[in-house]
PDB file of C-alpha atoms in Angstrom:
ATOM      1  CA  UNK A 509      -9.311   6.264   0.622  1.00 60.00           C
ATOM      2  CA  UNK A 510      -5.599   6.583   1.078  1.00 64.00           C
ATOM      3  CA  UNK A 511      -3.467   9.031   3.066  1.00 69.00           C
ATOM      4  CA  UNK A 512      -3.266  11.472   0.171  1.00 70.00           C
ATOM      5  CA  UNK A 513      -7.053  11.504  -0.143  1.00 79.00           C
ATOM      6  CA  UNK A 514      -7.739  11.499   3.602  1.00 86.00           C
ATOM      7  CA  UNK A 515      -5.974  14.770   4.349  1.00 86.00           C
ATOM      8  CA  UNK A 516      -8.115  16.966   2.065  1.00 87.00           C
ATOM      9  CA  UNK A 517     -11.227  15.022   3.098  1.00 90.00           C
ATOM     10  CA  UNK A 518     -10.549  15.732   6.768  1.00 90.00           C
ATOM     11  CA  UNK A 519     -10.002  19.377   5.938  1.00 91.00           C
ATOM     12  CA  UNK A 520     -13.317  19.452   4.088  1.00 92.00           C
ATOM     13  CA  UNK A 521     -15.484  17.853   6.773  1.00 93.00           C
ATOM     14  CA  UNK A 522     -15.503  17.015  10.445  1.00 93.00           C
ATOM     15  CA  UNK A 523     -18.992  15.549  10.145  1.00 93.00           C
ATOM     16  CA  UNK A 524     -19.142  13.059   7.280  1.00 94.00           C
ATOM     17  CA  UNK A 525     -17.625   9.720   8.345  1.00 95.00           C
ATOM     18  CA  UNK A 526     -14.376   8.889   6.531  1.00 95.00           C
ATOM     19  CA  UNK A 527     -13.079   5.344   6.138  1.00 94.00           C
ATOM     20  CA  UNK A 528      -9.480   4.992   5.009  1.00 92.00           C
ATOM     21  CA  UNK A 529      -7.886   1.923   3.476  1.00 87.00           C
ATOM     22  CA  UNK A 530      -4.202   1.067   3.428  1.00 80.00           C
ATOM     23  CA  UNK A 531      -2.981   4.125   5.308  1.00 84.00           C
ATOM     24  CA  UNK A 532       0.455   3.279   6.656  1.00 79.00           C
ATOM     25  CA  UNK A 533       0.490   5.167   9.933  1.00 83.00           C
ATOM     26  CA  UNK A 534      -2.834   6.884  10.662  1.00 90.00           C
ATOM     27  CA  UNK A 535      -1.631   8.063  14.091  1.00 90.00           C
ATOM     28  CA  UNK A 536       1.625   9.414  12.642  1.00 84.00           C
ATOM     29  CA  UNK A 537      -0.292  11.211   9.916  1.00 86.00           C
ATOM     30  CA  UNK A 538      -2.560  12.737  12.585  1.00 90.00           C
ATOM     31  CA  UNK A 539      -5.730  11.203  11.149  1.00 94.00           C
ATOM     32  CA  UNK A 540      -6.715   9.448  14.383  1.00 96.00           C
ATOM     33  CA  UNK A 541      -5.889  10.002  18.044  1.00 96.00           C
ATOM     34  CA  UNK A 542      -5.127   6.320  18.566  1.00 96.00           C
ATOM     35  CA  UNK A 543      -5.753   3.024  16.808  1.00 95.00           C
ATOM     36  CA  UNK A 544      -8.040   1.888  19.631  1.00 96.00           C
ATOM     37  CA  UNK A 545     -10.157   5.066  19.792  1.00 97.00           C
ATOM     38  CA  UNK A 546      -9.816   7.201  16.670  1.00 97.00           C
ATOM     39  CA  UNK A 547     -11.732  10.040  18.367  1.00 95.00           C
ATOM     40  CA  UNK A 548     -13.031  11.923  15.315  1.00 95.00           C
ATOM     41  CA  UNK A 549     -14.933  11.229  12.106  1.00 96.00           C
ATOM     42  CA  UNK A 550     -12.159   9.059  10.665  1.00 96.00           C
ATOM     43  CA  UNK A 551     -11.383   5.365  11.012  1.00 97.00           C
ATOM     44  CA  UNK A 552     -10.480   2.464   8.776  1.00 95.00           C
ATOM     45  CA  UNK A 553      -7.808  -0.041   7.911  1.00 93.00           C
ATOM     46  CA  UNK A 554      -4.091   0.514   8.230  1.00 90.00           C
ATOM     47  CA  UNK A 555      -1.607  -1.559   6.284  1.00 81.00           C
ATOM     48  CA  UNK A 556       1.008  -0.633   8.816  1.00 73.00           C
ATOM     49  CA  UNK A 557       3.268  -3.542   9.527  1.00 77.00           C
ATOM     50  CA  UNK A 558       6.261  -1.806  11.074  1.00 74.00           C
ATOM     51  CA  UNK A 559       8.520  -4.811  10.719  1.00 81.00           C
ATOM     52  CA  UNK A 560       7.564  -5.378   7.063  1.00 88.00           C
ATOM     53  CA  UNK A 561       9.636  -2.475   5.765  1.00 89.00           C
ATOM     54  CA  UNK A 562      12.805  -3.904   7.277  1.00 93.00           C
ATOM     55  CA  UNK A 563      11.832  -7.357   6.104  1.00 93.00           C
ATOM     56  CA  UNK A 564      11.567  -6.105   2.519  1.00 95.00           C
ATOM     57  CA  UNK A 565      15.143  -4.868   2.668  1.00 96.00           C
ATOM     58  CA  UNK A 566      16.322  -8.163   4.158  1.00 96.00           C
ATOM     59  CA  UNK A 567      14.525 -10.072   1.390  1.00 96.00           C
ATOM     60  CA  UNK A 568      16.142  -7.884  -1.237  1.00 97.00           C
ATOM     61  CA  UNK A 569      19.547  -8.483   0.317  1.00 97.00           C
ATOM     62  CA  UNK A 570      18.867 -12.217   0.365  1.00 96.00           C
ATOM     63  CA  UNK A 571      18.354 -12.314  -3.396  1.00 96.00           C
ATOM     64  CA  UNK A 572      21.123  -9.805  -4.066  1.00 94.00           C
ATOM     65  CA  UNK A 573      24.151 -10.383  -1.867  1.00 90.00           C
ATOM     66  CA  UNK A 574      26.420  -7.360  -1.669  1.00 93.00           C
ATOM     67  CA  UNK A 575      23.573  -4.856  -1.746  1.00 96.00           C
ATOM     68  CA  UNK A 576      24.978  -1.489  -0.640  1.00 97.00           C
ATOM     69  CA  UNK A 577      22.900   1.431  -1.929  1.00 97.00           C
ATOM     70  CA  UNK A 578      19.131   1.216  -2.029  1.00 98.00           C
ATOM     71  CA  UNK A 579      16.784   3.915  -3.272  1.00 97.00           C
ATOM     72  CA  UNK A 580      13.517   4.133  -1.349  1.00 96.00           C
ATOM     73  CA  UNK A 581      10.612   5.422  -3.405  1.00 96.00           C
ATOM     74  CA  UNK A 582       8.214   6.819  -0.813  1.00 92.00           C
ATOM     75  CA  UNK A 583       5.579   9.410  -0.062  1.00 86.00           C
ATOM     76  CA  UNK A 584       7.136  12.599   1.318  1.00 85.00           C
ATOM     77  CA  UNK A 585       4.274  12.629   3.848  1.00 76.00           C
ATOM     78  CA  UNK A 586       5.223   9.266   5.322  1.00 74.00           C
ATOM     79  CA  UNK A 587       6.988   9.277   8.679  1.00 70.00           C
ATOM     80  CA  UNK A 588      10.382   7.496   8.896  1.00 72.00           C
ATOM     81  CA  UNK A 589      10.189   3.740   9.379  1.00 78.00           C
ATOM     82  CA  UNK A 590      12.438   2.510  12.163  1.00 83.00           C
ATOM     83  CA  UNK A 591      12.496  -1.113  11.012  1.00 87.00           C
ATOM     84  CA  UNK A 592      13.801  -0.129   7.565  1.00 91.00           C
ATOM     85  CA  UNK A 593      16.508   2.061   9.038  1.00 92.00           C
ATOM     86  CA  UNK A 594      17.419  -0.659  11.526  1.00 94.00           C
ATOM     87  CA  UNK A 595      17.684  -3.321   8.827  1.00 95.00           C
ATOM     88  CA  UNK A 596      19.811  -0.980   6.729  1.00 96.00           C
ATOM     89  CA  UNK A 597      22.229  -0.466   9.615  1.00 96.00           C
ATOM     90  CA  UNK A 598      22.443  -4.202  10.250  1.00 96.00           C
ATOM     91  CA  UNK A 599      23.025  -4.979   6.578  1.00 96.00           C
ATOM     92  CA  UNK A 600      25.414  -2.075   6.003  1.00 97.00           C
ATOM     93  CA  UNK A 601      23.086  -0.612   3.366  1.00 97.00           C
ATOM     94  CA  UNK A 602      22.792   3.099   2.614  1.00 97.00           C
ATOM     95  CA  UNK A 603      19.196   4.195   2.046  1.00 96.00           C
ATOM     96  CA  UNK A 604      18.499   6.949  -0.466  1.00 96.00           C
ATOM     97  CA  UNK A 605      14.982   8.381  -0.008  1.00 95.00           C
ATOM     98  CA  UNK A 606      13.293   9.538  -3.208  1.00 96.00           C
ATOM     99  CA  UNK A 607       9.951  11.336  -2.974  1.00 95.00           C
ATOM    100  CA  UNK A 608       6.992  10.273  -5.054  1.00 95.00           C
ATOM    101  CA  UNK A 609       4.016  12.344  -3.968  1.00 90.00           C
ATOM    102  CA  UNK A 610       1.730  12.154  -6.997  1.00 88.00           C
ATOM    103  CA  UNK A 611       1.213  10.017 -10.061  1.00 89.00           C
ATOM    104  CA  UNK A 612       2.311  12.993 -12.194  1.00 92.00           C
ATOM    105  CA  UNK A 613       5.691  13.033 -10.424  1.00 95.00           C
ATOM    106  CA  UNK A 614       6.770   9.597 -11.636  1.00 96.00           C
ATOM    107  CA  UNK A 615       9.333  10.707 -14.234  1.00 97.00           C
ATOM    108  CA  UNK A 616      10.920  13.180 -11.823  1.00 97.00           C
ATOM    109  CA  UNK A 617      11.211  10.439  -9.220  1.00 98.00           C
ATOM    110  CA  UNK A 618      12.695   8.034 -11.772  1.00 98.00           C
ATOM    111  CA  UNK A 619      15.275  10.667 -12.745  1.00 98.00           C
ATOM    112  CA  UNK A 620      16.181  11.070  -9.068  1.00 98.00           C
ATOM    113  CA  UNK A 621      16.624   7.304  -8.681  1.00 98.00           C
ATOM    114  CA  UNK A 622      18.845   7.172 -11.790  1.00 98.00           C
ATOM    115  CA  UNK A 623      20.932  10.065 -10.468  1.00 98.00           C
ATOM    116  CA  UNK A 624      21.439   8.252  -7.156  1.00 97.00           C
ATOM    117  CA  UNK A 625      22.795   5.180  -8.996  1.00 97.00           C
ATOM    118  CA  UNK A 626      21.562   2.637  -6.437  1.00 98.00           C
ATOM    119  CA  UNK A 627      21.983  -1.103  -6.771  1.00 96.00           C
ATOM    120  CA  UNK A 628      18.525  -1.850  -5.406  1.00 98.00           C
ATOM    121  CA  UNK A 629      15.121  -0.257  -5.034  1.00 98.00           C
ATOM    122  CA  UNK A 630      12.440  -0.386  -2.365  1.00 97.00           C
ATOM    123  CA  UNK A 631       9.010   0.910  -3.281  1.00 96.00           C
ATOM    124  CA  UNK A 632       6.968   1.889  -0.236  1.00 91.00           C
ATOM    125  CA  UNK A 633       3.406   0.606  -0.573  1.00 86.00           C
ATOM    126  CA  UNK A 634       0.839   3.351  -1.009  1.00 82.00           C
ATOM    127  CA  UNK A 635      -1.910   4.036  -3.532  1.00 76.00           C
ATOM    128  CA  UNK A 636       0.309   6.303  -5.654  1.00 86.00           C
ATOM    129  CA  UNK A 637       2.988   3.669  -6.138  1.00 90.00           C
ATOM    130  CA  UNK A 638       0.262   1.053  -6.625  1.00 86.00           C
ATOM    131  CA  UNK A 639      -1.341   3.150  -9.352  1.00 85.00           C
ATOM    132  CA  UNK A 640       2.074   3.461 -11.012  1.00 92.00           C
ATOM    133  CA  UNK A 641       3.031  -0.201 -10.675  1.00 93.00           C
ATOM    134  CA  UNK A 642       3.334  -0.883 -14.407  1.00 95.00           C
ATOM    135  CA  UNK A 643       5.613   2.135 -14.916  1.00 97.00           C
ATOM    136  CA  UNK A 644       7.685   1.448 -11.792  1.00 98.00           C
ATOM    137  CA  UNK A 645       8.205  -2.206 -12.690  1.00 98.00           C
ATOM    138  CA  UNK A 646       9.156  -1.222 -16.268  1.00 98.00           C
ATOM    139  CA  UNK A 647      11.570   1.377 -14.898  1.00 98.00           C
ATOM    140  CA  UNK A 648      13.215  -1.162 -12.567  1.00 98.00           C
ATOM    141  CA  UNK A 649      13.565  -3.621 -15.446  1.00 98.00           C
ATOM    142  CA  UNK A 650      15.039  -0.997 -17.771  1.00 97.00           C
ATOM    143  CA  UNK A 651      17.546   0.055 -15.105  1.00 97.00           C
ATOM    144  CA  UNK A 652      18.197  -3.593 -14.137  1.00 97.00           C
ATOM    145  CA  UNK A 653      17.381  -2.720 -10.520  1.00 97.00           C
ATOM    146  CA  UNK A 654      16.316  -5.510  -8.169  1.00 98.00           C
ATOM    147  CA  UNK A 655      13.285  -4.125  -6.391  1.00 98.00           C
ATOM    148  CA  UNK A 656      11.128  -5.027  -3.400  1.00 98.00           C
ATOM    149  CA  UNK A 657       7.521  -3.909  -3.194  1.00 96.00           C
ATOM    150  CA  UNK A 658       4.725  -3.955  -0.634  1.00 92.00           C
ATOM    151  CA  UNK A 659       1.897  -5.442  -2.689  1.00 89.00           C
ATOM    152  CA  UNK A 660       1.719  -8.600  -4.774  1.00 91.00           C
ATOM    153  CA  UNK A 661       0.162  -6.602  -7.633  1.00 90.00           C
ATOM    154  CA  UNK A 662       3.695  -5.392  -8.430  1.00 95.00           C
ATOM    155  CA  UNK A 663       4.983  -8.950  -8.757  1.00 96.00           C
ATOM    156  CA  UNK A 664       2.041  -9.836 -10.978  1.00 94.00           C
ATOM    157  CA  UNK A 665       3.125  -6.883 -13.144  1.00 95.00           C
ATOM    158  CA  UNK A 666       6.676  -8.318 -13.357  1.00 97.00           C
ATOM    159  CA  UNK A 667       8.268  -6.943 -10.193  1.00 98.00           C
ATOM    160  CA  UNK A 668      10.920  -9.029  -8.428  1.00 98.00           C
ATOM    161  CA  UNK A 669       9.416  -9.538  -4.973  1.00 98.00           C
ATOM    162  CA  UNK A 670       6.852  -8.175  -2.571  1.00 96.00           C
ATOM    163  CA  UNK A 671       6.105  -8.547   1.097  1.00 95.00           C
ATOM    164  CA  UNK A 672       3.134  -7.004   2.846  1.00 90.00           C
ATOM    165  CA  UNK A 673      -0.580  -6.879   3.359  1.00 86.00           C
ATOM    166  CA  UNK A 674      -3.181  -8.361   1.047  1.00 85.00           C
ATOM    167  CA  UNK A 675      -4.550  -5.014  -0.116  1.00 81.00           C
ATOM    168  CA  UNK A 676      -7.590  -6.481  -1.884  1.00 81.00           C
ATOM    169  CA  UNK A 677      -8.572  -8.003   1.453  1.00 85.00           C
ATOM    170  CA  UNK A 678      -8.283  -4.568   3.090  1.00 87.00           C
ATOM    171  CA  UNK A 679     -10.684  -3.046   0.544  1.00 85.00           C
ATOM    172  CA  UNK A 680     -13.180  -5.867   1.087  1.00 87.00           C
ATOM    173  CA  UNK A 681     -12.952  -5.350   4.846  1.00 91.00           C
ATOM    174  CA  UNK A 682     -13.503  -1.601   4.379  1.00 91.00           C
ATOM    175  CA  UNK A 683     -17.047  -2.480   3.314  1.00 90.00           C
ATOM    176  CA  UNK A 684     -17.612  -3.779   6.844  1.00 91.00           C
ATOM    177  CA  UNK A 685     -16.605  -0.385   8.265  1.00 94.00           C
ATOM    178  CA  UNK A 686     -18.960   1.420   5.893  1.00 92.00           C
ATOM    179  CA  UNK A 687     -21.853  -0.846   6.859  1.00 90.00           C
ATOM    180  CA  UNK A 688     -21.183  -0.431  10.582  1.00 93.00           C
ATOM    181  CA  UNK A 689     -21.310   3.352  10.124  1.00 94.00           C
ATOM    182  CA  UNK A 690     -24.485   3.103   8.054  1.00 89.00           C
ATOM    183  CA  UNK A 691     -26.198   1.229  10.875  1.00 88.00           C
ATOM    184  CA  UNK A 692     -25.208   3.836  13.444  1.00 92.00           C
ATOM    185  CA  UNK A 693     -21.712   3.190  14.810  1.00 95.00           C
ATOM    186  CA  UNK A 694     -19.489   6.222  15.287  1.00 97.00           C
ATOM    187  CA  UNK A 695     -16.051   6.302  13.655  1.00 97.00           C
ATOM    188  CA  UNK A 696     -14.669   7.901  16.828  1.00 97.00           C
ATOM    189  CA  UNK A 697     -15.189   4.608  18.644  1.00 97.00           C
ATOM    190  CA  UNK A 698     -14.372   2.174  15.840  1.00 97.00           C
ATOM    191  CA  UNK A 699     -10.934   0.667  16.329  1.00 97.00           C
ATOM    192  CA  UNK A 700      -8.550   0.953  13.382  1.00 96.00           C
ATOM    193  CA  UNK A 701      -7.873  -2.530  12.054  1.00 95.00           C
ATOM    194  CA  UNK A 702      -4.642  -3.885  10.663  1.00 89.00           C
ATOM    195  CA  UNK A 703      -3.876  -6.495   8.003  1.00 87.00           C
ATOM    196  CA  UNK A 704      -5.019 -10.025   8.670  1.00 79.00           C
ATOM    197  CA  UNK A 705      -3.016 -11.597   5.870  1.00 76.00           C
ATOM    198  CA  UNK A 706       0.576 -11.125   4.733  1.00 84.00           C
ATOM    199  CA  UNK A 707       2.030 -12.266   1.467  1.00 91.00           C
ATOM    200  CA  UNK A 708       5.515 -12.894   0.152  1.00 95.00           C
ATOM    201  CA  UNK A 709       5.432 -12.959  -3.631  1.00 97.00           C
ATOM    202  CA  UNK A 710       8.387 -13.791  -5.873  1.00 97.00           C
ATOM    203  CA  UNK A 711       8.773 -13.508  -9.617  1.00 97.00           C
ATOM    204  CA  UNK A 712      11.274 -16.128 -10.757  1.00 95.00           C
ATOM    205  CA  UNK A 713      11.294 -14.936 -14.349  1.00 96.00           C
ATOM    206  CA  UNK A 714      12.312 -11.437 -13.236  1.00 97.00           C
ATOM    207  CA  UNK A 715      14.985 -12.865 -10.930  1.00 97.00           C
ATOM    208  CA  UNK A 716      16.401 -14.887 -13.832  1.00 96.00           C
ATOM    209  CA  UNK A 717      16.337 -11.829 -16.115  1.00 96.00           C
ATOM    210  CA  UNK A 718      18.389  -9.954 -13.500  1.00 97.00           C
ATOM    211  CA  UNK A 719      20.781 -12.881 -13.123  1.00 96.00           C
ATOM    212  CA  UNK A 720      19.755 -13.417  -9.499  1.00 96.00           C
ATOM    213  CA  UNK A 721      19.452 -16.761  -7.765  1.00 92.00           C
ATOM    214  CA  UNK A 722      16.531 -16.876  -5.352  1.00 93.00           C
ATOM    215  CA  UNK A 723      17.534 -18.933  -2.287  1.00 94.00           C
ATOM    216  CA  UNK A 724      15.489 -22.098  -1.766  1.00 93.00           C
ATOM    217  CA  UNK A 725      14.590 -20.936   1.740  1.00 93.00           C
ATOM    218  CA  UNK A 726      12.894 -17.891   0.252  1.00 93.00           C
ATOM    219  CA  UNK A 727      11.012 -19.942  -2.310  1.00 93.00           C
ATOM    220  CA  UNK A 728       9.834 -22.135   0.550  1.00 93.00           C
ATOM    221  CA  UNK A 729       8.471 -19.101   2.406  1.00 93.00           C
ATOM    222  CA  UNK A 730       6.735 -17.557  -0.597  1.00 95.00           C
ATOM    223  CA  UNK A 731       2.956 -17.521  -0.636  1.00 91.00           C
ATOM    224  CA  UNK A 732       2.890 -16.578  -4.331  1.00 92.00           C
ATOM    225  CA  UNK A 733       5.422 -17.586  -6.978  1.00 93.00           C
ATOM    226  CA  UNK A 734       5.129 -16.021 -10.390  1.00 89.00           C
ATOM    227  CA  UNK A 735       6.927 -17.752 -13.275  1.00 86.00           C
TER     228      UNK A 735
ATOM    229  CA  UNK B 553     -32.506  -1.591   4.435  1.00 63.00           C
ATOM    230  CA  UNK B 554     -31.973   2.154   4.128  1.00 75.00           C
ATOM    231  CA  UNK B 555     -30.397   3.924   1.194  1.00 83.00           C
ATOM    232  CA  UNK B 556     -26.743   4.878   1.313  1.00 85.00           C
ATOM    233  CA  UNK B 557     -24.314   7.029  -0.608  1.00 87.00           C
ATOM    234  CA  UNK B 558     -20.603   6.295  -0.502  1.00 87.00           C
ATOM    235  CA  UNK B 559     -17.924   8.530  -1.979  1.00 84.00           C
ATOM    236  CA  UNK B 560     -14.630   6.952  -3.008  1.00 82.00           C
ATOM    237  CA  UNK B 561     -11.459   9.013  -3.340  1.00 80.00           C
ATOM    238  CA  UNK B 562      -8.138   7.803  -4.698  1.00 69.00           C
ATOM    239  CA  UNK B 563      -5.158   9.324  -6.448  1.00 57.00           C
ATOM    240  CA  UNK B 564      -5.174   7.095  -9.528  1.00 57.00           C
ATOM    241  CA  UNK B 565      -7.568   5.114 -11.674  1.00 51.00           C
ATOM    242  CA  UNK B 566      -5.451   1.975 -11.299  1.00 54.00           C
ATOM    243  CA  UNK B 567      -6.992   1.339  -7.900  1.00 61.00           C
ATOM    244  CA  UNK B 568     -10.464   1.082  -9.471  1.00 64.00           C
ATOM    245  CA  UNK B 569     -10.442  -2.741  -9.230  1.00 68.00           C
ATOM    246  CA  UNK B 570      -9.931  -2.378  -5.490  1.00 73.00           C
ATOM    247  CA  UNK B 571     -12.949  -0.103  -5.262  1.00 79.00           C
ATOM    248  CA  UNK B 572     -14.777  -2.826  -7.173  1.00 82.00           C
ATOM    249  CA  UNK B 573     -13.868  -5.257  -4.389  1.00 82.00           C
ATOM    250  CA  UNK B 574     -15.269  -2.810  -1.836  1.00 84.00           C
ATOM    251  CA  UNK B 575     -18.528  -2.284  -3.743  1.00 87.00           C
ATOM    252  CA  UNK B 576     -18.960  -6.044  -4.215  1.00 88.00           C
ATOM    253  CA  UNK B 577     -18.403  -6.524  -0.490  1.00 87.00           C
ATOM    254  CA  UNK B 578     -21.015  -3.847   0.273  1.00 89.00           C
ATOM    255  CA  UNK B 579     -23.475  -5.837  -1.835  1.00 91.00           C
ATOM    256  CA  UNK B 580     -22.959  -8.842   0.422  1.00 90.00           C
ATOM    257  CA  UNK B 581     -24.135  -6.592   3.275  1.00 88.00           C
ATOM    258  CA  UNK B 582     -27.318  -5.659   1.384  1.00 90.00           C
ATOM    259  CA  UNK B 583     -26.147  -2.377  -0.152  1.00 91.00           C
ATOM    260  CA  UNK B 584     -26.421  -2.879  -3.895  1.00 92.00           C
ATOM    261  CA  UNK B 585     -25.174  -0.282  -6.330  1.00 90.00           C
ATOM    262  CA  UNK B 586     -28.014   1.054  -8.472  1.00 88.00           C
ATOM    263  CA  UNK B 587     -30.639  -0.146  -5.994  1.00 91.00           C
ATOM    264  CA  UNK B 588     -30.124   1.291  -2.531  1.00 91.00           C
ATOM    265  CA  UNK B 589     -26.470   2.316  -2.874  1.00 90.00           C
ATOM    266  CA  UNK B 590     -25.136   5.327  -4.739  1.00 89.00           C
ATOM    267  CA  UNK B 591     -21.401   5.395  -5.373  1.00 87.00           C
ATOM    268  CA  UNK B 592     -19.496   8.479  -6.434  1.00 84.00           C
ATOM    269  CA  UNK B 593     -15.772   8.302  -7.029  1.00 78.00           C
ATOM    270  CA  UNK B 594     -12.886  10.315  -8.348  1.00 72.00           C
TER     271      UNK B 594
END
């Protein structure tokens, strides 16, 4: 389960073991005491890659020189990400946070992005944005906004580029946590694991539709190229 | 192999394929849905 599901689950039980998947910052959210020793009835897999958020902005700037104002579609629960703010300072980009807490809030968030009139969009990876990937990608296309995402599923849906964890791999690995608990391990002592695989996905058709030239160096780095 | 019940929570049906990956992976560990594994999700 994700951060949004973990919080009510923790409130409901301190006994039943809880395994999370793709929670960005489980320590920051207060779900675990530390990654090494979670300490309670909660453990799982984080997709936290602190440097990835900044990298996404750098990738977006690489395909869109002159990027100045970037809306960041994120969970209001998520703590600030230093690497994103650092990359923004280095690139001279102004970040405009836009909250997207629930699937039902999509249109409100889209209105807020439109009102901010950015020239780029970063979509923070979480299960809500993942669930809305078709709508978010369609919105970015309609607004002609170059966008960077955290999961390749967005690029498969027509999004411009993504950089981050292989989320399907995280869900498969979550099964290992469940089995370890079923055979008697205690979540309190089960180290939180982080992504083993990172992906850079590019959609050349979307880049062409936006009139963007993807640098050869980026194409060379990509693990997935969608045409 | 004992019986197990796993509850899955997520804020959107679009992550269902990912739950499918988890359930398939549980089967490789001997927990098979409909046999010794009950799965409840919402």
